[in-house]
Coordinates of C-alpha atoms and ligand atoms in Angstrom, one line a residue:
X1 CA -4.6 2.1 -23.5
X2 CA -4.9 -1.6 -24.5
X3 CA -2.6 -4.5 -23.5
X4 CA -0.2 -6.4 -25.6
X5 CA 1.4 -9.8 -25.0
X6 CA 3.7 -11.8 -27.2
X7 CA 5.3 -15.2 -26.8
X8 CA 7.8 -17.4 -28.7
X9 CA 9.0 -20.7 -27.2
X10 CA 8.1 -24.3 -26.5
X11 CA 5.0 -23.8 -24.3
X12 CA 1.6 -24.2 -25.9
X13 CA 0.9 -20.7 -27.2
X14 CA -2.8 -20.2 -26.5
X15 CA -2.8 -20.7 -22.7
X16 CA 0.3 -18.5 -22.4
X17 CA -1.3 -15.7 -24.4
X18 CA -4.5 -16.0 -22.4
X19 CA -2.8 -15.9 -19.1
X20 CA -0.9 -12.8 -20.2
X21 CA -4.1 -11.2 -21.4
X22 CA -5.8 -11.8 -18.1
X23 CA -3.0 -10.0 -16.3
X24 CA -3.3 -7.1 -18.8
X25 CA -7.1 -6.9 -18.8
X26 CA -7.0 -3.8 -16.5
X27 CA -5.8 -1.9 -19.6
X28 CA -9.1 -2.4 -21.5
X29 CA -11.7 -5.0 -22.0
X30 CA -13.8 -4.0 -25.0
X31 CA -12.5 -6.9 -27.1
X32 CA -9.6 -9.3 -27.2
X33 CA -7.8 -11.4 -29.8
X34 CA -4.7 -13.4 -30.7
X35 CA -2.7 -14.1 -33.8
X36 CA -0.8 -17.4 -34.1
X37 CA 1.0 -19.3 -36.7
X38 CA -0.8 -22.5 -37.7
X39 CA 0.9 -24.7 -40.3
X40 CA 1.7 -22.4 -43.1
X41 CA -1.0 -19.9 -42.1
X42 CA -1.2 -16.9 -39.9
X43 CA -4.5 -17.1 -38.0
X44 CA -6.4 -14.4 -36.1
X45 CA -9.0 -15.3 -33.6
X46 CA -10.8 -12.4 -31.9
X47 CA -14.0 -11.4 -30.2
X48 CA -15.8 -8.4 -28.9
X49 CA -16.1 -8.5 -25.1
X50 CA -13.8 -9.6 -22.3
X51 CA -11.1 -12.2 -22.5
X52 CA -13.5 -14.8 -21.1
X53 CA -15.5 -14.4 -24.3
X54 CA -12.3 -15.0 -26.4
X55 CA -11.6 -18.1 -24.3
X56 CA -15.1 -19.4 -25.2
X57 CA -14.4 -18.8 -28.9
X58 CA -11.0 -20.5 -28.6
X59 CA -12.5 -23.6 -26.9
X60 CA -14.4 -24.3 -30.1
X61 CA -11.2 -24.3 -32.1
X62 CA -9.0 -27.3 -31.9
X63 CA -5.4 -27.0 -33.2
X64 CA -3.8 -29.9 -35.0
X65 CA -0.6 -31.2 -33.4
X66 CA 1.3 -30.9 -36.7
X67 CA 0.2 -27.3 -37.0
X68 CA 1.6 -26.2 -33.8
X69 CA 4.1 -23.3 -33.8
X70 CA 4.3 -21.6 -30.5
X71 CA 4.8 -18.0 -31.6
X72 CA 2.0 -15.5 -31.3
X73 CA 0.7 -12.2 -30.1
X74 CA -2.4 -11.1 -28.1
X75 CA -4.3 -8.0 -27.4
X76 CA -7.0 -6.6 -25.0
X77 CA -8.6 -3.4 -26.3
X78 CA -10.0 -0.2 -25.0
X79 CA -11.6 1.4 -28.0
X80 CA -10.3 4.7 -29.3
X81 CA -10.8 4.7 -33.1
X82 CA -13.8 2.6 -34.0
X83 CA -16.6 1.1 -31.8
X84 CA -15.9 -2.1 -29.8
X85 CA -16.8 -4.9 -32.3
X86 CA -15.4 -8.1 -33.7
X87 CA -14.1 -6.4 -36.7
X88 CA -12.3 -3.6 -34.8
X89 CA -10.8 -6.0 -32.3
X90 CA -7.1 -6.6 -32.7
X91 CA -5.0 -8.2 -34.2
X92 CA -5.4 -6.7 -37.6
X93 CA -4.2 -8.2 -40.9
X94 CA -2.9 -6.5 -44.0
X95 CA -4.9 -7.1 -47.2
X96 CA -2.9 -10.3 -48.1
X97 CA -3.2 -11.6 -44.5
X98 CA 0.6 -12.1 -44.4
X99 CA 1.2 -9.6 -41.5
X100 CA -0.7 -9.3 -38.2
X101 CA -0.4 -6.3 -35.9
X102 CA -1.5 -5.5 -32.3
X103 CA -1.2 -1.9 -31.1
X104 CA -1.6 0.1 -27.9
X105 CA -1.8 3.9 -28.3
X106 CA -3.0 6.2 -31.1
X107 CA -1.8 7.1 -34.5
X108 CA -2.4 10.8 -34.8
X109 CA -1.9 11.1 -38.6
X110 CA -3.8 8.0 -39.4
X111 CA -6.4 9.8 -41.6
X112 CA -3.6 11.2 -43.7
X113 CA -1.8 7.9 -44.1
X114 CA -5.1 6.1 -44.7
X115 CA -6.0 8.4 -47.6
X116 CA -2.6 7.9 -49.1
X117 CA -2.9 4.1 -48.9
X118 CA -6.5 4.3 -50.3
X119 CA -5.2 6.2 -53.2
X120 CA -2.8 3.3 -53.9
X121 CA -5.8 1.0 -54.1
X122 CA -5.7 -0.5 -50.5
X123 CA -9.1 -1.3 -49.1
X124 CA -9.7 -0.9 -45.4
X125 CA -11.9 -3.2 -43.4
X126 CA -12.0 -1.5 -40.0
X127 CA -12.4 1.9 -38.5
X128 CA -9.2 1.6 -36.4
X129 CA -6.1 3.6 -36.7
X130 CA -4.2 0.3 -36.2
X131 CA -5.1 -1.0 -39.6
X132 CA -3.1 1.9 -41.1
X133 CA 0.0 0.5 -39.4
X134 CA -0.3 -3.0 -40.8
X135 CA -1.2 -1.8 -44.3
X136 CA 1.7 0.7 -44.2
X137 CA 4.2 -2.0 -43.2
X138 CA 2.9 -4.2 -46.0
X139 CA 3.3 -1.3 -48.5
X140 CA 6.8 -0.6 -47.2
X141 CA 7.8 -4.3 -47.5
X142 CA 7.4 -3.8 -51.3
X143 CA 10.5 -1.6 -51.6
X144 CA 12.5 -2.5 -48.5
X145 CA 15.4 -4.9 -48.5
X146 CA 14.3 -6.3 -45.1
X147 CA 11.4 -6.6 -42.7
X148 CA 13.4 -4.5 -40.3
X149 CA 13.8 -1.7 -42.9
X150 CA 10.0 -1.8 -43.6
X151 CA 9.3 -1.4 -39.9
X152 CA 11.7 1.4 -39.3
X153 CA 10.4 3.2 -42.4
X154 CA 6.8 2.7 -41.2
X155 CA 7.8 4.2 -37.8
X156 CA 9.2 7.3 -39.4
X157 CA 6.0 7.8 -41.3
X158 CA 3.7 7.5 -38.2
X159 CA 3.0 10.3 -35.8
X160 CA 1.6 9.2 -32.5
X161 CA 2.2 7.1 -29.4
X162 CA 2.3 3.4 -29.8
X163 CA 3.5 0.0 -28.7
X164 CA 3.3 -2.4 -31.6
X165 CA 3.9 -6.1 -32.0
X166 CA 4.0 -7.7 -35.5
X167 CA 3.9 -11.2 -36.8
X168 CA 4.9 -12.1 -40.4
X169 CA 3.6 -15.2 -42.1
X170 CA 7.0 -15.8 -43.7
X171 CA 8.8 -15.6 -40.4
X172 CA 6.9 -18.0 -38.2
X173 CA 9.5 -18.0 -35.4
X174 CA 9.8 -14.3 -34.8
X175 CA 7.9 -11.4 -33.2
X176 CA 8.9 -7.8 -34.2
X177 CA 8.0 -5.0 -31.7
X178 CA 8.6 -1.3 -31.3
X179 CA 7.4 1.4 -29.0
X180 CA 7.1 5.2 -28.8
X181 CA 5.5 6.9 -25.7
X182 CA 3.7 3.7 -24.8
X183 CA 5.0 1.0 -22.6
X184 CA 6.6 -2.3 -23.9
X185 CA 8.9 -4.6 -22.1
X186 CA 10.7 -7.7 -23.2
X187 CA 10.7 -10.8 -21.0
X188 CA 13.8 -12.9 -21.2
X189 CA 13.3 -16.6 -20.5
X190 CA 15.3 -19.8 -21.1
X191 CA 14.5 -21.1 -24.5
X192 CA 11.5 -18.7 -24.7
X193 CA 11.0 -15.0 -24.8
X194 CA 8.1 -12.6 -24.3
X195 CA 6.9 -9.1 -24.8
X196 CA 4.2 -7.3 -22.8
X197 CA 2.8 -3.9 -21.9
X198 CA 4.0 -4.2 -18.3
X199 CA 6.7 -6.0 -16.3
X200 CA 4.2 -7.2 -13.7
X201 CA 2.6 -9.5 -16.3
X202 CA 6.1 -10.7 -17.4
X203 CA 7.0 -11.4 -13.8
X204 CA 4.4 -14.2 -13.9
X205 CA 6.6 -15.9 -16.5
X206 CA 10.3 -14.8 -16.3
X207 CA 12.9 -13.3 -14.0
X208 CA 14.6 -10.9 -16.3
X209 CA 13.3 -8.0 -18.5
X210 CA 14.6 -5.4 -20.9
X211 CA 12.7 -2.2 -21.1
X212 CA 12.4 -0.8 -24.6
X213 CA 13.0 2.9 -25.1
X214 CA 11.2 5.1 -27.7
X215 CA 11.9 4.0 -31.3
X216 CA 13.9 0.9 -30.3
X217 CA 12.9 -2.1 -32.4
X218 CA 13.2 -5.6 -31.1
X219 CA 13.1 -9.0 -32.8
X220 CA 12.4 -11.8 -30.4
X221 CA 12.7 -15.5 -31.2
X222 CA 12.9 -18.6 -29.1
X223 CA 16.6 -18.3 -28.4
X224 CA 17.3 -14.7 -28.8
X225 CA 16.4 -11.1 -28.5
X226 CA 17.8 -8.6 -31.0
X227 CA 17.6 -4.8 -30.6
X228 CA 17.9 -2.1 -33.3
X229 CA 17.6 1.6 -33.5
X230 CA 15.7 3.3 -36.3
X231 CA 18.8 3.4 -38.5
X232 CA 18.7 -0.5 -38.2
X233 CA 22.0 -0.5 -36.3
X234 CA 22.2 -3.2 -33.6
X235 CA 22.1 -1.9 -30.1
X236 CA 22.9 -3.6 -26.8
X237 CA 20.9 -3.4 -23.6
X238 CA 21.4 -5.1 -20.2
X239 CA 18.5 -7.0 -18.8
X240 CA 17.2 -6.3 -15.3
X241 CA 15.8 -8.6 -12.7
X242 CA 12.1 -8.1 -12.5
X243 CA 10.4 -7.6 -9.1
X244 CA 8.3 -10.8 -8.7
X245 CA 4.6 -10.0 -8.2
X246 CA 3.0 -13.3 -7.2
X247 CA -0.6 -14.3 -7.7
X248 CA -1.8 -11.0 -9.0
X249 CA -5.0 -12.6 -10.1
X250 CA -5.7 -14.2 -6.7
X251 CA -8.8 -12.7 -5.1
X252 CA -7.8 -14.1 -1.7
X253 CA -11.3 -15.3 -0.9
X254 CA -13.1 -12.0 -1.7
X255 CA -15.9 -11.9 -4.2
X256 CA -14.2 -9.0 -6.1
X257 CA -10.7 -7.5 -6.4
X258 CA -12.3 -4.3 -5.2
X259 CA -13.4 -5.7 -1.9
X260 CA -10.0 -7.3 -1.4
X261 CA -8.2 -4.1 -2.2
X262 CA -10.4 -1.9 0.1
X263 CA -9.7 -4.4 2.8
X264 CA -5.9 -4.2 2.2
X265 CA -5.8 -0.5 3.1
X266 CA -4.7 -0.9 6.8
X267 CA -1.8 -3.1 5.6
X268 CA -0.8 -0.7 2.9
X269 CA -0.7 2.2 5.3
X270 CA 1.2 0.1 7.9
X271 CA 3.8 -0.9 5.3
X272 CA 4.4 2.6 4.2
X273 CA 4.8 3.9 7.7
X274 CA 7.3 1.1 8.5
X275 CA 9.5 2.4 5.6
X276 CA 9.1 6.2 5.9
X277 CA 7.9 6.9 9.5
X278 CA 9.1 4.1 11.8
X279 CA 8.6 6.4 14.8
X280 CA 7.0 9.8 15.4
X281 CA 10.1 11.4 16.9
X282 CA 12.5 11.1 13.9
X283 CA 12.3 13.0 10.7
X284 CA 10.6 11.4 7.7
X285 CA 12.9 8.9 6.1
X286 CA 12.8 9.7 2.4
X287 CA 16.5 8.7 2.0
X288 CA 16.4 8.6 -1.7
X289 CA 14.6 11.9 -2.3
X290 CA 17.4 14.2 -3.3
X291 CA 15.6 17.5 -2.9
X292 CA 18.0 20.2 -1.8
X293 CA 16.8 21.9 1.4
X294 CA 17.9 25.3 0.0
X295 CA 15.7 24.6 -3.1
X296 CA 12.8 23.8 -0.8
X297 CA 13.3 26.9 1.3
X298 CA 13.2 29.1 -1.8
X299 CA 10.2 27.5 -3.5
X300 CA 7.8 30.0 -5.1
X301 CA 5.0 27.5 -5.5
X302 CA 4.0 23.9 -5.7
X303 CA 1.9 22.7 -8.6
X304 CA 0.2 19.3 -8.3
X305 CA -0.8 17.6 -11.6
X306 CA -2.9 14.5 -11.7
X307 CA -6.2 12.9 -13.0
X308 CA -9.2 11.3 -11.4
X309 CA -8.6 9.8 -8.0
X310 CA -5.0 10.9 -8.0
X311 CA -6.2 14.5 -8.5
X312 CA -8.4 14.1 -5.4
X313 CA -5.4 12.9 -3.4
X314 CA -3.7 16.1 -4.7
X315 CA -6.5 18.3 -3.4
X316 CA -6.1 16.8 0.1
X317 CA -2.3 17.3 -0.2
X318 CA -2.8 21.0 -1.1
X319 CA -4.6 21.4 2.2
X320 CA -1.9 19.7 4.2
X321 CA 1.0 21.3 2.4
X322 CA -0.3 24.8 2.8
X323 CA -1.2 24.1 6.5
X324 CA 2.3 22.8 7.3
X325 CA 4.6 24.8 4.9
X326 CA 2.7 28.0 3.9
X327 CA 4.0 27.4 0.3
X328 CA 1.3 28.4 -2.2
X329 CA 0.1 25.1 -3.7
X330 CA -2.2 24.6 -6.6
X331 CA -3.7 21.5 -8.0
X332 CA -4.7 21.1 -11.7
X333 CA -6.2 18.3 -13.7
X334 CA -3.2 17.2 -15.9
X335 CA -5.4 17.5 -19.0
X336 CA -6.4 21.1 -18.2
X337 CA -2.8 22.1 -17.4
X338 CA -2.0 21.2 -21.0
X339 CA -4.3 24.0 -22.1
X340 CA -3.3 26.5 -19.5
X341 CA -0.6 29.1 -19.2
X342 CA 0.2 28.6 -15.6
X343 CA 3.4 30.4 -14.5
X344 CA 6.3 28.1 -13.4
X345 CA 9.9 29.0 -12.7
X346 CA 13.0 27.1 -11.7
X347 CA 11.9 27.8 -8.1
X348 CA 8.7 25.8 -8.6
X349 CA 8.1 22.2 -7.6
X350 CA 5.7 20.1 -9.7
X351 CA 4.3 17.0 -8.1
X352 CA 3.0 14.5 -10.7
X353 CA 0.7 11.9 -9.0
X354 CA -0.2 8.8 -11.0
X355 CA -1.0 5.3 -9.7
X356 CA -0.1 3.7 -13.0
X357 CA 2.6 6.1 -13.8
X358 CA 1.5 5.8 -17.4
X359 CA -1.5 8.2 -17.7
X360 CA -0.9 10.1 -20.9
X361 CA -2.4 13.4 -19.7
X362 CA -0.2 13.4 -16.5
X363 CA 2.9 12.5 -18.4
X364 CA 2.3 15.2 -21.0
X365 CA 1.6 17.8 -18.3
X366 CA 4.6 17.0 -16.2
X367 CA 6.8 17.2 -19.3
X368 CA 5.4 20.6 -20.1
X369 CA 6.0 21.8 -16.5
X370 CA 9.6 20.5 -16.6
X371 CA 10.2 22.3 -19.9
X372 CA 9.2 25.6 -18.0
X373 CA 12.1 25.0 -15.6
X374 CA 10.1 23.4 -12.7
X375 CA 11.6 20.5 -10.7
X376 CA 9.5 17.3 -10.9
X377 CA 8.6 15.0 -8.0
X378 CA 6.7 11.9 -8.9
X379 CA 4.3 9.9 -6.7
X380 CA 3.5 6.5 -8.3
X381 CA 2.7 2.9 -7.4
X382 CA 4.7 1.5 -10.3
X383 CA 8.4 1.6 -10.0
X384 CA 8.8 0.6 -13.7
X385 CA 6.6 3.3 -15.1
X386 CA 7.3 6.3 -17.3
X387 CA 6.6 8.8 -14.5
X388 CA 9.1 6.9 -12.3
X389 CA 11.6 7.2 -15.1
X390 CA 10.9 11.0 -15.6
X391 CA 11.1 11.7 -11.8
X392 CA 14.1 9.4 -11.1
X393 CA 15.8 11.5 -8.5
X394 CA 12.7 12.8 -6.8
X395 CA 10.3 9.9 -6.5
X396 CA 8.0 8.5 -3.9
X397 CA 6.9 5.0 -4.5
X398 CA 3.5 4.5 -2.8
X399 CA 4.0 0.7 -2.6
X400 CA 0.3 -0.3 -2.4
X401 CA 0.9 -3.5 -4.4
X402 CA -0.9 -4.4 -7.6
X403 CA -4.4 -2.9 -7.8
X404 CA -6.4 -5.0 -10.2
X405 CA -9.8 -3.4 -9.8
X406 CA -10.2 -0.5 -12.2
X407 CA -11.5 1.8 -9.4
X408 CA -8.7 3.0 -7.3
X409 CA -9.0 2.5 -3.5
X410 CA -5.9 1.2 -1.8
X411 CA -3.7 3.2 -4.1
X412 CA -5.6 6.4 -3.2
X413 CA -4.9 5.6 0.5
X414 CA -1.2 5.1 -0.4
X415 CA -1.1 8.4 -2.3
X416 CA -2.7 10.2 0.6
X417 CA -0.1 8.9 3.0
X418 CA 2.8 9.5 0.7
X419 CA 1.7 13.1 0.3
X420 CA 1.2 13.7 4.0
X421 CA 4.7 12.4 4.6
X422 CA 6.0 14.6 1.8
X423 CA 4.3 17.7 3.4
X424 CA 5.9 16.9 6.7
X425 CA 9.3 16.2 5.0
X426 CA 9.1 19.7 3.3
X427 CA 8.1 21.3 6.6
X428 CA 11.0 19.6 8.4
X429 CA 13.5 20.4 5.7
X430 CA 12.5 24.1 5.7
X431 CA 11.9 24.4 9.5
X432 CA 8.5 25.9 8.6
X433 CA 6.2 24.2 11.1
X434 CA 6.0 24.1 14.8
X435 CA 7.8 20.9 16.0
X436 CA 4.9 19.9 18.3
X437 CA 2.4 20.2 15.4
X438 CA 4.6 17.9 13.3
X439 CA 5.1 15.4 16.1
X440 CA 1.4 15.3 16.8
X441 CA 0.6 14.8 13.1
X442 CA 3.2 12.0 12.8
X443 CA 1.7 10.4 15.9
X444 CA -1.8 10.6 14.4
X445 CA -0.5 9.0 11.2
X446 CA 1.1 6.2 13.1
X447 CA -2.2 5.4 14.7
X448 CA -3.9 5.0 11.3
X449 CA -3.5 1.3 10.6
X450 CA -5.5 0.4 13.8
X451 CA -8.2 3.0 13.0
X452 CA -8.5 1.9 9.4
X453 CA -8.8 -1.7 10.6
X454 CA -11.6 -0.8 13.0
X455 CA -13.4 1.0 10.1
X456 CA -13.0 -1.9 7.7
X457 CA -14.5 -4.2 10.3
X458 CA -17.8 -2.2 10.0
X459 CA -18.2 -3.2 6.3
X460 CA -21.3 -5.4 7.0
X461 CA -23.1 -2.7 8.9
X462 CA -22.3 -0.2 6.2
X463 CA -23.8 -2.6 3.7
X464 CA -27.0 -3.0 5.7
X465 CA -27.4 0.8 6.0
X466 CA -26.5 1.6 2.3
X467 CA -28.4 -0.8 0.0
X468 CA -31.7 0.9 0.7
X469 CA -30.5 3.8 -1.4
X470 CA -29.5 1.7 -4.4
X471 CA -32.6 2.7 -6.4
X472 CA -31.8 6.4 -6.2
X473 CA -30.9 7.9 -9.6
X474 CA -28.7 10.7 -8.4
X475 CA -26.5 11.4 -5.3
X476 CA -24.9 14.5 -4.0
X477 CA -21.8 14.4 -1.7
X478 CA -20.8 17.4 0.3
X479 CA -17.8 18.3 2.4
X480 CA -15.7 21.4 3.4
X481 CA -12.0 22.0 3.6
X482 CA -10.2 18.7 3.8
X483 CA -13.6 16.9 3.5
X484 CA -14.4 18.4 0.1
X485 CA -11.9 16.3 -2.0
X486 CA -13.4 13.2 -0.3
X487 CA -16.8 14.3 -1.4
X488 CA -15.4 14.5 -5.0
X489 CA -13.7 11.1 -4.7
X490 CA -16.9 9.5 -3.3
X491 CA -18.9 10.9 -6.2
X492 CA -16.4 9.6 -8.8
X493 CA -16.3 6.2 -7.1
X494 CA -20.1 5.9 -7.2
X495 CA -20.3 7.0 -10.8
X496 CA -17.7 4.6 -12.1
X497 CA -18.8 1.6 -10.1
X498 CA -22.6 1.9 -10.1
X499 CA -23.2 4.2 -13.2
X500 CA -25.5 6.3 -10.9
X501 CA -25.0 10.0 -11.5
X502 CA -23.3 11.7 -8.6
X503 CA -21.7 15.0 -7.9
X504 CA -19.4 16.2 -5.2
X505 CA -19.7 19.8 -3.9
X506 CA -18.1 22.1 -1.4
X507 CA -21.0 22.2 1.0
X508 CA -21.1 26.0 1.1
X509 CA -21.7 26.0 -2.7
X510 CA -24.9 24.1 -2.5
X511 CA -27.0 27.2 -1.9
X512 CA -25.4 28.8 -5.0
X513 CA -27.2 26.5 -7.4
X514 CA -26.9 22.8 -6.9
X515 CA -29.5 22.8 -4.1
X516 CA -32.1 23.1 -6.8
X517 CA -31.6 19.4 -7.8
X518 CA -32.6 18.2 -4.4
X519 CA -35.8 16.2 -3.8
X520 CA -36.7 13.0 -2.0
X521 CA -34.9 11.0 -4.7
X522 CA -31.5 12.6 -4.4
X523 CA -29.7 11.5 -1.3
X524 CA -27.2 14.0 0.2
X525 CA -24.1 12.4 1.8
X526 CA -22.4 14.8 4.2
X527 CA -18.9 14.4 5.5
X528 CA -19.1 15.9 9.0
X529 CA -16.0 15.5 11.1
X530 CA -15.6 17.5 14.4
X531 CA -13.2 20.3 13.8
X532 CA -13.0 23.7 12.0
X533 CA -15.6 22.9 9.4
X534 CA -18.1 20.8 11.4
X535 CA -20.7 23.5 12.3
X536 CA -20.8 24.8 8.8
X537 CA -21.2 21.4 7.2
X538 CA -24.0 20.6 9.6
X539 CA -25.7 24.0 8.7
X540 CA -25.4 23.2 5.0
X541 CA -26.8 19.7 5.6
X542 CA -29.8 21.1 7.4
X543 CA -30.4 23.3 4.4
X544 CA -30.5 20.2 2.3
X545 CA -32.7 18.4 4.7
X546 CA -35.2 21.2 4.5
X547 CA -35.5 20.3 0.8
X548 CA -36.6 16.8 1.6
X549 CA -33.5 15.1 0.5
X550 CA -32.7 11.7 2.2
X551 CA -29.8 12.6 4.4
X552 CA -26.7 10.3 5.0
X553 CA -23.6 11.3 7.0
X554 CA -20.2 10.1 7.6
X555 CA -19.6 11.0 11.2
X556 CA -17.5 9.9 14.2
X557 CA -18.7 7.5 16.9
X558 CA -20.7 9.3 19.6
X559 CA -21.7 12.3 17.4
X560 CA -25.2 12.7 18.8
X561 CA -26.0 15.8 16.7
X562 CA -25.3 13.8 13.5
X563 CA -27.4 10.9 14.8
X564 CA -30.3 13.3 15.4
X565 CA -30.2 15.1 12.0
X566 CA -29.4 12.4 9.4
X567 CA -31.5 9.4 8.3
X568 CA -28.4 7.2 8.1
X569 CA -25.1 7.7 9.8
X570 CA -22.0 5.8 8.7
X571 CA -20.0 5.9 11.8
X572 CA -16.2 5.9 11.8
X573 CA -13.9 5.9 14.8
X574 CA -13.1 9.3 16.4
X575 CA -10.3 11.0 14.4
X576 CA -8.7 14.4 14.1
X577 CA -10.0 16.5 11.2
X578 CA -6.5 16.8 9.6
X579 CA -6.1 13.1 9.1
X580 CA -9.8 12.3 8.7
X581 CA -9.6 11.6 4.9
X582 CA -8.0 8.3 5.7
X583 CA -11.1 7.2 7.4
X584 CA -14.0 9.1 5.8
X585 CA -13.2 7.7 2.4
X586 CA -13.7 4.1 3.6
X587 CA -17.5 4.0 4.2
X588 CA -17.8 5.9 1.0
X589 CA -15.8 3.3 -0.9
X590 CA -18.1 0.7 0.6
X591 CA -21.2 2.7 -0.3
X592 CA -20.2 2.6 -4.0
X593 CA -19.2 -1.0 -3.8
X594 CA -22.3 -2.3 -2.2
X595 CA -24.7 -0.2 -4.3
X596 CA -22.8 -1.4 -7.5
X597 CA -22.9 -5.0 -6.3
X598 CA -26.6 -4.7 -5.4
X599 CA -27.3 -3.4 -8.9
X600 CA -25.4 -6.3 -10.5
X601 CA -22.7 -4.1 -12.0
X602 CA -19.3 -5.3 -13.2
X603 CA -17.6 -4.1 -10.1
X604 CA -14.0 -4.8 -11.1
X605 CA -14.3 -3.8 -14.7
X606 CA -16.9 -1.1 -15.1
X607 CA -18.2 -0.3 -18.5
X608 CA -16.2 2.1 -20.8
X609 CA -13.2 2.3 -18.4
X610 CA -9.7 1.1 -18.3
X611 CA -7.2 1.3 -15.4
X612 CA -4.3 2.8 -17.3
X613 CA -5.4 5.7 -19.5
X614 CA -2.6 6.0 -22.0
X615 CA -4.3 8.3 -24.5
X616 CA -4.8 12.0 -24.1
Ligands
AGP701 C1 -10.0 5.9 -10.2 O1 -11.0 5.1 -9.6 C2 -10.1 6.0 -11.7 N1 -10.2 4.7 -12.3 C3 -9.3 7.0 -12.4 O2 -9.9 8.2 -12.1 C4 -7.8 7.2 -12.1 O3 -7.5 7.6 -10.8 C5 -7.2 8.1 -13.1 O4 -7.4 7.6 -14.4 C6 -5.7 8.4 -12.9 O5 -4.9 7.3 -13.0 P1 -3.4 7.2 -12.6 O6 -3.4 7.4 -11.1 O7 -3.0 5.9 -13.0 O8 -2.7 8.3 -13.3

């Protein structure tokens, strides 16, 4: 994880680095730091905590006009090796303080390299794997004819995934950078150049970018960008226009990004429908999805690979795909798939779902699936991500816009809709579902923006109903069928936002063990939507009620039975069970949000988390 920014040009360096770091803070916020040239020195300023803490530290440090050199690198950290602390914060120096490095990723053989360097007399100050990189570069400088050679030699000695940016005291106008299996993009300006972990950050500064590939080394200076391969041969790459993402840090009047993003969900759905389902009579318009109908007709199975919230979207999709297409569909945590022996053939379709498109587990899992002959289809929110690159010909962009809050909300909604549309697309391409069923489903999807809007308007009343439960130490969420993944998603959201322990269960499973945890301090939240599963969920809820648990329901307007059974009912507009996840999740997002806010939690940046999880 971690975010990297680098700048060289005429602008004052510190504000540029800080702005870049703020845009990258979603990648980790355990500590932050910068390295800049000042006079003849290379200086590092860093601090445990968020970027706002680093800003405070920097305020106390005035730079002399004559010392100014506007070339520097910055880093925001999510700790992997070594606890969050000032000392483990990046950038890191070599022993002579002539080289400074920032790093995103992990060095798998760092212990080995460290021992070798220690045997040469090098003393380490930190517990990070990053310090190994800078010390190794320093060591390799001793017998290399150039800095470039020292870097390429270092790269060949490191095993891992990394994006690295390096400053050298003796080259005060240059930044060296390289990547392998971790994102790094060059931003091309006029009389200034940048590097960053993502192009969205660069879009705040420049119009053009160059995406680095694995093992490509770049040297950026004020007026130029040079690119080399590991053999130190110059290479050429065309720049691309970067999609402008304006004001990503604007909360638009909301107290938190999370509240803003929850409230954007009707718009997100409406935009996707405009592109892919402009009316319910025509087929889904995935014009750029080049899946051959004969391949789809002969599919032996679909395997969905994802993590966290994206995994929950996958579970909902399994339900819809099997209902509409009858193709056996399985969903696996990407991390678990890596340890499994699941059977895939060249008749299998693998769907990798990842908001960020950079999740290391998901990337490794889809690569493994492809190596077994399966075809990959990617669903992501980031057009410039690694998963988009891997799934080039079979890609669905979920187009939810930038999601700043670490907890996924609007991107979950966009994943759901993308996957419903995909299920209809496969059913249409293979003639597997009844036409009326498909038209009715498409019509129901087209009605969603209005229904979501109506649900969002109830936020205040949800808040009033929910905060009374904020002191409970444990929550249980239950659902059945298509409601079960939403129970899982609600439990995940409550845990990550409020730090309250919560579990999601298939409601029928409660009696097989989990019911033992119930008492008056453990609220049970049931998702009970009229349809196939309603009576059974009610039955399971009554069993929980008999164990004195406080009972909360998500139920539709006018559900008198729910009103009479539950202590609190979070009402949503009436909706068909098959599309109910789009609405049932909303009051549950609010439940987590309002409880977390009530408890004074850091809603947008919960402890220990990062939005883009780029380590396995
Ligand atoms: C969601 O609220 C989480 N922050 C997390 O579970 C996330 O969904 C997961 O890490 C997967 O991320 P991705 O979609 O970017 O791959």
